CSV table of N, CA and C in Angstrom, one decimal:
chain,number,residue,atom,x,y,z
A,1,MET,N,-1.7,5.8,-5.2
A,1,MET,CA,-1.0,5.2,-4.1
A,1,MET,C,-1.4,3.8,-4.0
A,2,VAL,N,-0.4,2.9,-3.7
A,2,VAL,CA,-0.6,1.5,-3.5
A,2,VAL,C,0.1,1.1,-2.2
A,3,PRO,N,-0.6,0.7,-1.2
A,3,PRO,CA,0.0,0.2,0.0
A,3,PRO,C,0.5,-1.2,-0.3
A,4,VAL,N,1.8,-1.5,0.1
A,4,VAL,CA,2.4,-2.8,-0.2
A,4,VAL,C,3.0,-3.4,1.1
A,5,ASP,N,2.8,-4.7,1.2
A,5,ASP,CA,3.5,-5.4,2.3
A,5,ASP,C,4.5,-6.3,1.6
A,6,LEU,N,5.7,-5.9,1.6
A,6,LEU,CA,6.8,-6.6,0.9
A,6,LEU,C,6.9,-8.1,1.3
A,7,ALA,N,6.4,-8.5,2.4
A,7,ALA,CA,6.5,-9.9,2.9
A,7,ALA,C,5.4,-10.7,2.2
A,8,HIS,N,4.4,-10.0,1.6
A,8,HIS,CA,3.3,-10.8,0.9
A,8,HIS,C,3.0,-10.2,-0.5
A,9,VAL,N,4.0,-9.9,-1.2
A,9,VAL,CA,3.8,-9.3,-2.6
A,9,VAL,C,3.0,-10.3,-3.4
A,10,GLU,N,3.1,-11.6,-3.3
A,10,GLU,CA,2.4,-12.5,-4.1
A,10,GLU,C,0.9,-12.4,-4.0
A,11,LYS,N,0.4,-11.9,-2.8
A,11,LYS,CA,-1.0,-11.8,-2.6
A,11,LYS,C,-1.5,-10.4,-3.1
A,12,LEU,N,-0.6,-9.6,-3.6
A,12,LEU,CA,-1.0,-8.2,-4.0
A,12,LEU,C,-1.1,-8.1,-5.6
A,13,GLN,N,-0.8,-9.2,-6.3
A,13,GLN,CA,-0.6,-9.1,-7.7
A,13,GLN,C,-1.8,-8.4,-8.5
A,14,ARG,N,-3.0,-8.8,-8.1
A,14,ARG,CA,-4.1,-8.2,-8.8
A,14,ARG,C,-4.2,-6.7,-8.6
A,15,ALA,N,-3.9,-6.2,-7.3
A,15,ALA,CA,-4.0,-4.8,-7.0
A,15,ALA,C,-2.8,-4.1,-7.7
A,16,LEU,N,-1.6,-4.7,-7.7
A,16,LEU,CA,-0.5,-4.1,-8.4
A,16,LEU,C,-0.7,-3.9,-9.9
A,17,ASP,N,-1.3,-5.0,-10.5
A,17,ASP,CA,-1.6,-4.9,-11.9
A,17,ASP,C,-2.7,-3.8,-12.2
A,18,THR,N,-3.7,-3.7,-11.3
A,18,THR,CA,-4.8,-2.7,-11.5
A,18,THR,C,-4.2,-1.3,-11.4
A,19,ALA,N,-3.3,-1.1,-10.5
A,19,ALA,CA,-2.7,0.2,-10.3
A,19,ALA,C,-1.8,0.5,-11.5
A,20,ALA,N,-1.1,-0.4,-12.0
A,20,ALA,CA,-0.3,-0.2,-13.2
A,20,ALA,C,-1.1,0.1,-14.4
A,21,ASN,N,-2.2,-0.6,-14.6
A,21,ASN,CA,-3.1,-0.4,-15.7
A,21,ASN,C,-3.7,1.0,-15.7
A,22,LEU,N,-4.1,1.4,-14.5
A,22,LEU,CA,-4.7,2.8,-14.3
A,22,LEU,C,-3.6,3.8,-14.5
A,23,SER,N,-2.4,3.6,-14.1
A,23,SER,CA,-1.3,4.5,-14.3
A,23,SER,C,-1.1,4.7,-15.8
A,24,LYS,N,-1.1,3.6,-16.6
A,24,LYS,CA,-0.9,3.7,-18.0
A,24,LYS,C,-2.0,4.5,-18.7
A,25,LEU,N,-3.2,4.1,-18.3
A,25,LEU,CA,-4.4,4.7,-18.9
A,25,LEU,C,-4.5,6.2,-18.7
A,26,TYR,N,-4.1,6.7,-17.5
A,26,TYR,CA,-4.3,8.1,-17.1
A,26,TYR,C,-2.9,8.8,-17.0
A,27,ASN,N,-1.8,8.1,-17.4
A,27,ASN,CA,-0.5,8.7,-17.3
A,27,ASN,C,-0.2,9.3,-16.0
A,28,ALA,N,-0.5,8.6,-14.9
A,28,ALA,CA,-0.4,9.0,-13.6
A,28,ALA,C,0.7,8.2,-12.9
A,29,PRO,N,1.5,8.9,-12.1
A,29,PRO,CA,2.6,8.1,-11.3
A,29,PRO,C,1.9,7.3,-10.2
A,30,VAL,N,2.6,6.3,-9.8
A,30,VAL,CA,2.2,5.4,-8.7
A,30,VAL,C,3.2,5.5,-7.6
A,31,ALA,N,2.6,5.8,-6.4
A,31,ALA,CA,3.4,5.8,-5.1
A,31,ALA,C,3.2,4.5,-4.4
A,32,TYR,N,4.2,3.7,-4.2
A,32,TYR,CA,4.1,2.5,-3.4
A,32,TYR,C,4.5,2.8,-2.0
A,33,VAL,N,3.6,2.5,-1.1
A,33,VAL,CA,3.9,2.9,0.4
A,33,VAL,C,4.0,1.6,1.2
A,34,GLY,N,5.0,1.6,2.0
A,34,GLY,CA,5.2,0.5,3.0
A,34,GLY,C,5.3,1.0,4.4
A,35,VAL,N,4.8,0.3,5.3
A,35,VAL,CA,4.9,0.7,6.7
A,35,VAL,C,5.7,-0.4,7.4
A,36,THR,N,6.7,0.1,8.1
A,36,THR,CA,7.7,-0.8,8.8
A,36,THR,C,8.0,-0.3,10.2
A,37,ALA,N,8.5,-1.2,11.0
A,37,ALA,CA,9.0,-0.8,12.4
A,37,ALA,C,10.5,-0.4,12.3
A,38,ALA,N,10.9,0.4,13.3
A,38,ALA,CA,12.3,0.8,13.4
A,38,ALA,C,13.2,-0.4,13.7
A,39,ALA,N,12.6,-1.4,14.4
A,39,ALA,CA,13.4,-2.6,14.8
A,39,ALA,C,13.7,-3.5,13.7
A,40,PRO,N,14.8,-4.3,13.8
A,40,PRO,CA,15.1,-5.2,12.7
A,40,PRO,C,14.0,-6.2,12.4
A,41,GLY,N,13.8,-6.5,11.2
A,41,GLY,CA,12.8,-7.5,10.8
A,41,GLY,C,13.3,-8.3,9.6
A,42,PRO,N,12.4,-9.2,9.1
A,42,PRO,CA,12.9,-10.0,8.0
A,42,PRO,C,13.1,-9.3,6.7
A,43,LEU,N,12.6,-8.0,6.6
A,43,LEU,CA,12.8,-7.2,5.3
A,43,LEU,C,13.9,-6.2,5.5
A,44,GLY,N,14.6,-6.1,6.6
A,44,GLY,CA,15.6,-5.2,6.8
A,44,GLY,C,16.1,-5.1,8.2
A,45,HIS,N,17.4,-4.8,8.4
A,45,HIS,CA,18.0,-4.7,9.7
A,45,HIS,C,17.6,-3.4,10.4
A,46,ASN,N,17.1,-2.4,9.5
A,46,ASN,CA,16.7,-1.1,10.0
A,46,ASN,C,15.8,-0.5,9.0
A,47,ALA,N,15.2,0.7,9.4
A,47,ALA,CA,14.2,1.3,8.5
A,47,ALA,C,14.9,1.7,7.2
A,48,ALA,N,16.1,2.1,7.2
A,48,ALA,CA,16.8,2.5,5.9
A,48,ALA,C,16.9,1.4,4.9
A,49,GLU,N,17.2,0.2,5.5
A,49,GLU,CA,17.3,-1.0,4.6
A,49,GLU,C,16.0,-1.4,4.0
A,50,TYR,N,14.9,-1.3,4.9
A,50,TYR,CA,13.6,-1.5,4.4
A,50,TYR,C,13.2,-0.5,3.3
A,51,ALA,N,13.5,0.8,3.5
A,51,ALA,CA,13.2,1.8,2.5
A,51,ALA,C,13.9,1.5,1.2
A,52,ALA,N,15.1,1.0,1.3
A,52,ALA,CA,15.9,0.7,0.0
A,52,ALA,C,15.2,-0.5,-0.7
A,53,ARG,N,14.7,-1.5,0.0
A,53,ARG,CA,14.0,-2.6,-0.6
A,53,ARG,C,12.7,-2.1,-1.3
A,54,LEU,N,12.0,-1.2,-0.6
A,54,LEU,CA,10.7,-0.7,-1.1
A,54,LEU,C,11.0,0.1,-2.4
A,55,GLU,N,12.1,0.9,-2.4
A,55,GLU,CA,12.5,1.7,-3.5
A,55,GLU,C,12.8,0.8,-4.7
A,56,ALA,N,13.5,-0.3,-4.4
A,56,ALA,CA,13.9,-1.2,-5.5
A,56,ALA,C,12.6,-1.9,-6.1
A,57,PHE,N,11.7,-2.2,-5.2
A,57,PHE,CA,10.4,-2.8,-5.6
A,57,PHE,C,9.7,-1.8,-6.5
A,58,ALA,N,9.6,-0.5,-6.1
A,58,ALA,CA,8.9,0.5,-6.9
A,58,ALA,C,9.6,0.7,-8.3
A,59,LYS,N,10.9,0.7,-8.3
A,59,LYS,CA,11.6,0.8,-9.6
A,59,LYS,C,11.4,-0.4,-10.5
A,60,ASP,N,11.3,-1.6,-9.9
A,60,ASP,CA,11.0,-2.8,-10.6
A,60,ASP,C,9.6,-2.8,-11.2
A,61,GLN,N,8.6,-2.3,-10.5
A,61,GLN,CA,7.3,-2.2,-11.0
A,61,GLN,C,7.2,-1.2,-12.1
A,62,GLY,N,8.0,-0.1,-12.0
A,62,GLY,CA,8.0,0.9,-13.0
A,62,GLY,C,8.6,0.3,-14.3
A,63,ALA,N,9.7,-0.4,-14.2
A,63,ALA,CA,10.3,-1.0,-15.4
A,63,ALA,C,9.4,-2.1,-16.0
A,64,ARG,N,8.8,-2.9,-15.2
A,64,ARG,CA,8.0,-4.0,-15.6
A,64,ARG,C,6.8,-3.5,-16.4
A,65,HIS,N,6.2,-2.4,-15.9
A,65,HIS,CA,4.9,-1.9,-16.5
A,65,HIS,C,5.1,-0.7,-17.3
A,66,GLY,N,6.3,-0.1,-17.4
A,66,GLY,CA,6.5,1.1,-18.1
A,66,GLY,C,5.7,2.3,-17.6
A,67,ILE,N,5.8,2.4,-16.3
A,67,ILE,CA,5.1,3.5,-15.6
A,67,ILE,C,6.0,4.3,-14.7
A,68,SER,N,5.6,5.5,-14.3
A,68,SER,CA,6.4,6.3,-13.4
A,68,SER,C,6.1,5.9,-12.0
A,69,THR,N,7.1,5.7,-11.1
A,69,THR,CA,6.8,5.2,-9.8
A,69,THR,C,7.7,6.0,-8.8
A,70,GLN,N,7.2,5.9,-7.5
A,70,GLN,CA,8.0,6.4,-6.4
A,70,GLN,C,7.7,5.5,-5.2
A,71,SER,N,8.5,5.6,-4.2
A,71,SER,CA,8.2,4.8,-3.0
A,71,SER,C,8.2,5.8,-1.8
A,72,LYS,N,7.5,5.3,-0.8
A,72,LYS,CA,7.5,6.1,0.5
A,72,LYS,C,7.4,5.0,1.6
A,73,SER,N,8.4,5.1,2.4
A,73,SER,CA,8.5,4.2,3.6
A,73,SER,C,8.1,5.0,4.8
A,74,VAL,N,7.2,4.4,5.6
A,74,VAL,CA,6.7,5.0,6.8
A,74,VAL,C,7.2,4.2,8.0
A,75,VAL,N,7.8,4.8,9.0
A,75,VAL,CA,8.3,4.1,10.2
A,75,VAL,C,7.3,4.2,11.3
A,76,SER,N,6.9,3.1,11.9
A,76,SER,CA,5.9,3.1,12.9
A,76,SER,C,6.4,2.3,14.1
A,77,HIS,N,6.0,2.6,15.3
A,77,HIS,CA,6.4,1.9,16.5
A,77,HIS,C,5.8,0.5,16.5
A,78,ASP,N,4.5,0.4,16.0
A,78,ASP,CA,3.9,-0.9,15.9
A,78,ASP,C,3.0,-0.9,14.6
A,79,PRO,N,3.6,-1.3,13.5
A,79,PRO,CA,2.9,-1.3,12.2
A,79,PRO,C,1.5,-1.9,12.2
A,80,ALA,N,1.3,-3.0,12.9
A,80,ALA,CA,0.0,-3.7,13.0
A,80,ALA,C,-1.0,-2.8,13.6
A,81,VAL,N,-0.7,-2.0,14.6
A,81,VAL,CA,-1.6,-1.2,15.2
A,81,VAL,C,-1.8,0.2,14.5
A,82,ASP,N,-0.7,0.7,14.0
A,82,ASP,CA,-0.7,2.0,13.4
A,82,ASP,C,-0.9,2.1,11.9
A,83,LEU,N,-1.2,0.9,11.3
A,83,LEU,CA,-1.2,0.9,9.8
A,83,LEU,C,-2.2,1.8,9.2
A,84,SER,N,-3.4,1.8,9.7
A,84,SER,CA,-4.5,2.7,9.1
A,84,SER,C,-4.0,4.2,9.2
A,85,ASP,N,-3.6,4.6,10.4
A,85,ASP,CA,-3.2,6.0,10.6
A,85,ASP,C,-2.0,6.3,9.7
A,86,ALA,N,-1.0,5.4,9.6
A,86,ALA,CA,0.1,5.6,8.7
A,86,ALA,C,-0.3,5.8,7.3
A,87,LEU,N,-1.2,5.0,6.8
A,87,LEU,CA,-1.7,5.1,5.4
A,87,LEU,C,-2.4,6.4,5.2
A,88,VAL,N,-3.2,6.8,6.2
A,88,VAL,CA,-3.9,8.1,6.1
A,88,VAL,C,-2.9,9.2,5.9
A,89,GLU,N,-1.9,9.2,6.7
A,89,GLU,CA,-0.9,10.2,6.6
A,89,GLU,C,-0.1,10.2,5.3
A,90,ALA,N,0.1,8.9,4.8
A,90,ALA,CA,0.8,8.8,3.5
A,90,ALA,C,0.0,9.3,2.4
A,91,VAL,N,-1.3,9.2,2.4
A,91,VAL,CA,-2.1,9.7,1.4
A,91,VAL,C,-1.9,11.2,1.3
A,92,LYS,N,-1.9,11.8,2.5
A,92,LYS,CA,-1.7,13.3,2.6
A,92,LYS,C,-0.3,13.7,2.1
A,93,THR,N,0.7,13.1,2.5
A,93,THR,CA,2.1,13.5,2.2
A,93,THR,C,2.4,13.2,0.7
A,94,THR,N,1.8,12.2,0.1
A,94,THR,CA,2.1,11.9,-1.3
A,94,THR,C,1.2,12.7,-2.2
A,95,GLY,N,0.1,13.3,-1.6
A,95,GLY,CA,-0.8,14.0,-2.4
A,95,GLY,C,-1.7,13.1,-3.3
A,96,SER,N,-1.8,11.9,-2.9
A,96,SER,CA,-2.5,10.9,-3.7
A,96,SER,C,-4.0,11.2,-3.7
A,97,ASP,N,-4.6,11.0,-4.9
A,97,ASP,CA,-6.1,11.2,-5.0
A,97,ASP,C,-6.8,9.9,-5.3
A,98,LEU,N,-6.0,8.8,-5.4
A,98,LEU,CA,-6.6,7.5,-5.6
A,98,LEU,C,-5.7,6.5,-4.9
A,99,VAL,N,-6.3,5.6,-4.1
A,99,VAL,CA,-5.6,4.5,-3.4
A,99,VAL,C,-6.1,3.2,-4.0
A,100,VAL,N,-5.2,2.4,-4.6
A,100,VAL,CA,-5.6,1.1,-5.0
A,100,VAL,C,-4.9,0.1,-4.1
A,101,MET,N,-5.8,-0.7,-3.4
A,101,MET,CA,-5.2,-1.6,-2.4
A,101,MET,C,-5.9,-3.0,-2.5
A,102,ALA,N,-5.2,-4.0,-2.1
A,102,ALA,CA,-5.7,-5.3,-2.0
A,102,ALA,C,-6.5,-5.5,-0.8
A,103,THR,N,-7.5,-6.3,-0.8
A,103,THR,CA,-8.4,-6.6,0.3
A,103,THR,C,-8.8,-8.1,0.3
A,104,HIS,N,-9.4,-8.5,1.3
A,104,HIS,CA,-9.9,-9.9,1.4
A,104,HIS,C,-11.4,-9.9,1.4
A,105,ILE,N,-11.9,-11.1,1.3
A,105,ILE,CA,-13.4,-11.2,1.4
A,105,ILE,C,-13.8,-10.9,2.9
A,106,PRO,N,-14.7,-10.0,3.1
A,106,PRO,CA,-15.1,-9.6,4.4
A,106,PRO,C,-15.6,-10.8,5.3
A,107,ASN,N,-15.3,-10.8,6.6
A,107,ASN,CA,-15.8,-11.8,7.5
A,107,ASN,C,-16.4,-11.1,8.7
A,108,VAL,N,-16.8,-11.9,9.7
A,108,VAL,CA,-17.5,-11.3,10.9
A,108,VAL,C,-16.6,-10.2,11.6
A,109,VAL,N,-15.4,-10.4,11.7
A,109,VAL,CA,-14.5,-9.5,12.4
A,109,VAL,C,-14.6,-8.1,11.7
A,110,ASP,N,-14.8,-8.1,10.4
A,110,ASP,CA,-14.8,-6.8,9.7
A,110,ASP,C,-16.1,-6.0,10.0
A,111,HIS,N,-17.1,-6.6,10.6
A,111,HIS,CA,-18.2,-5.8,11.1
A,111,HIS,C,-18.0,-5.2,12.4
A,112,ILE,N,-16.9,-5.6,13.1
A,112,ILE,CA,-16.6,-5.0,14.4
A,112,ILE,C,-15.5,-4.0,14.3
A,113,TRP,N,-14.4,-4.3,13.6
A,113,TRP,CA,-13.3,-3.4,13.4
A,113,TRP,C,-13.3,-2.9,11.9
A,114,PRO,N,-13.1,-1.7,11.7
A,114,PRO,CA,-13.1,-1.1,10.4
A,114,PRO,C,-11.9,-1.6,9.6
A,115,SER,N,-12.1,-1.7,8.3
A,115,SER,CA,-11.0,-2.1,7.4
A,115,SER,C,-10.0,-0.9,7.2
A,116,ASN,N,-8.8,-1.2,6.7
A,116,ASN,CA,-7.9,-0.1,6.4
A,116,ASN,C,-8.5,0.7,5.2
A,117,GLY,N,-9.1,0.0,4.2
A,117,GLY,CA,-9.6,0.7,3.1
A,117,GLY,C,-10.8,1.7,3.5
A,118,GLY,N,-11.6,1.2,4.4
A,118,GLY,CA,-12.7,2.0,5.0
A,118,GLY,C,-12.2,3.2,5.7
A,119,ARG,N,-11.1,3.0,6.4
A,119,ARG,CA,-10.5,4.2,7.2
A,119,ARG,C,-10.0,5.2,6.2
A,120,LEU,N,-9.3,4.7,5.1
A,120,LEU,CA,-8.8,5.7,4.1
A,120,LEU,C,-10.0,6.4,3.4
A,121,ALA,N,-11.1,5.7,3.2
A,121,ALA,CA,-12.2,6.4,2.5
A,121,ALA,C,-12.9,7.4,3.4
A,122,THR,N,-12.9,7.2,4.7
A,122,THR,CA,-13.5,8.2,5.6
A,122,THR,C,-12.6,9.2,6.1
A,123,HIS,N,-11.3,9.0,6.0
A,123,HIS,CA,-10.4,10.0,6.7
A,123,HIS,C,-9.5,10.7,5.7
A,124,THR,N,-9.7,10.5,4.4
A,124,THR,CA,-8.9,11.2,3.4
A,124,THR,C,-9.9,11.7,2.3
A,125,ASN,N,-9.3,12.5,1.4
A,125,ASN,CA,-10.1,13.0,0.3
A,125,ASN,C,-9.9,12.1,-1.0
A,126,ALA,N,-9.1,11.0,-0.8
A,126,ALA,CA,-8.8,10.1,-1.9
A,126,ALA,C,-9.9,9.2,-2.1
A,127,SER,N,-10.1,8.8,-3.4
A,127,SER,CA,-11.0,7.7,-3.7
A,127,SER,C,-10.2,6.4,-3.4
A,128,VAL,N,-10.9,5.3,-3.0
A,128,VAL,CA,-10.3,4.1,-2.6
A,128,VAL,C,-10.8,3.0,-3.5
A,129,PHE,N,-10.0,2.3,-4.2
A,129,PHE,CA,-10.3,1.2,-5.1
A,129,PHE,C,-9.8,-0.1,-4.5
A,130,LEU,N,-10.7,-0.9,-3.9
A,130,LEU,CA,-10.3,-2.1,-3.3
A,130,LEU,C,-10.4,-3.3,-4.3
A,131,VAL,N,-9.3,-4.1,-4.3
A,131,VAL,CA,-9.2,-5.2,-5.2
A,131,VAL,C,-9.1,-6.4,-4.4
A,132,ARG,N,-10.1,-7.3,-4.6
A,132,ARG,CA,-10.1,-8.6,-3.8
A,132,ARG,C,-9.0,-9.5,-4.4
A,133,SER,N,-8.3,-10.1,-3.5
A,133,SER,CA,-7.2,-11.0,-4.0
A,133,SER,C,-7.7,-12.4,-4.0
């Protein structure tokens, strides 16, 4: 599984490439997961429109890298607040055993609030591969 923020795909390239390379090596499908609000936003007027964009992104990644892909869109009341919980649930519903996700260089705030990757590692049975961008 690869969590994606379609508004910042350019910052995810290393994680996307890593997931694609692992997919090829182990012949494993990749599930691209995006979390969105039900309210209109820059990536869609509604959740269905966002889901269609995410599906197109997944298909493009599949064609570009020659891998099997799927997409899963998760609707949240407040994606910024609910992101970790939504990703934990997505790991369970997709049956993913590995999460490849982009991360940043830790800073002081990360010592106070846990990271999304840390939450996935402690609240799911999946392994978490963090790729610094």
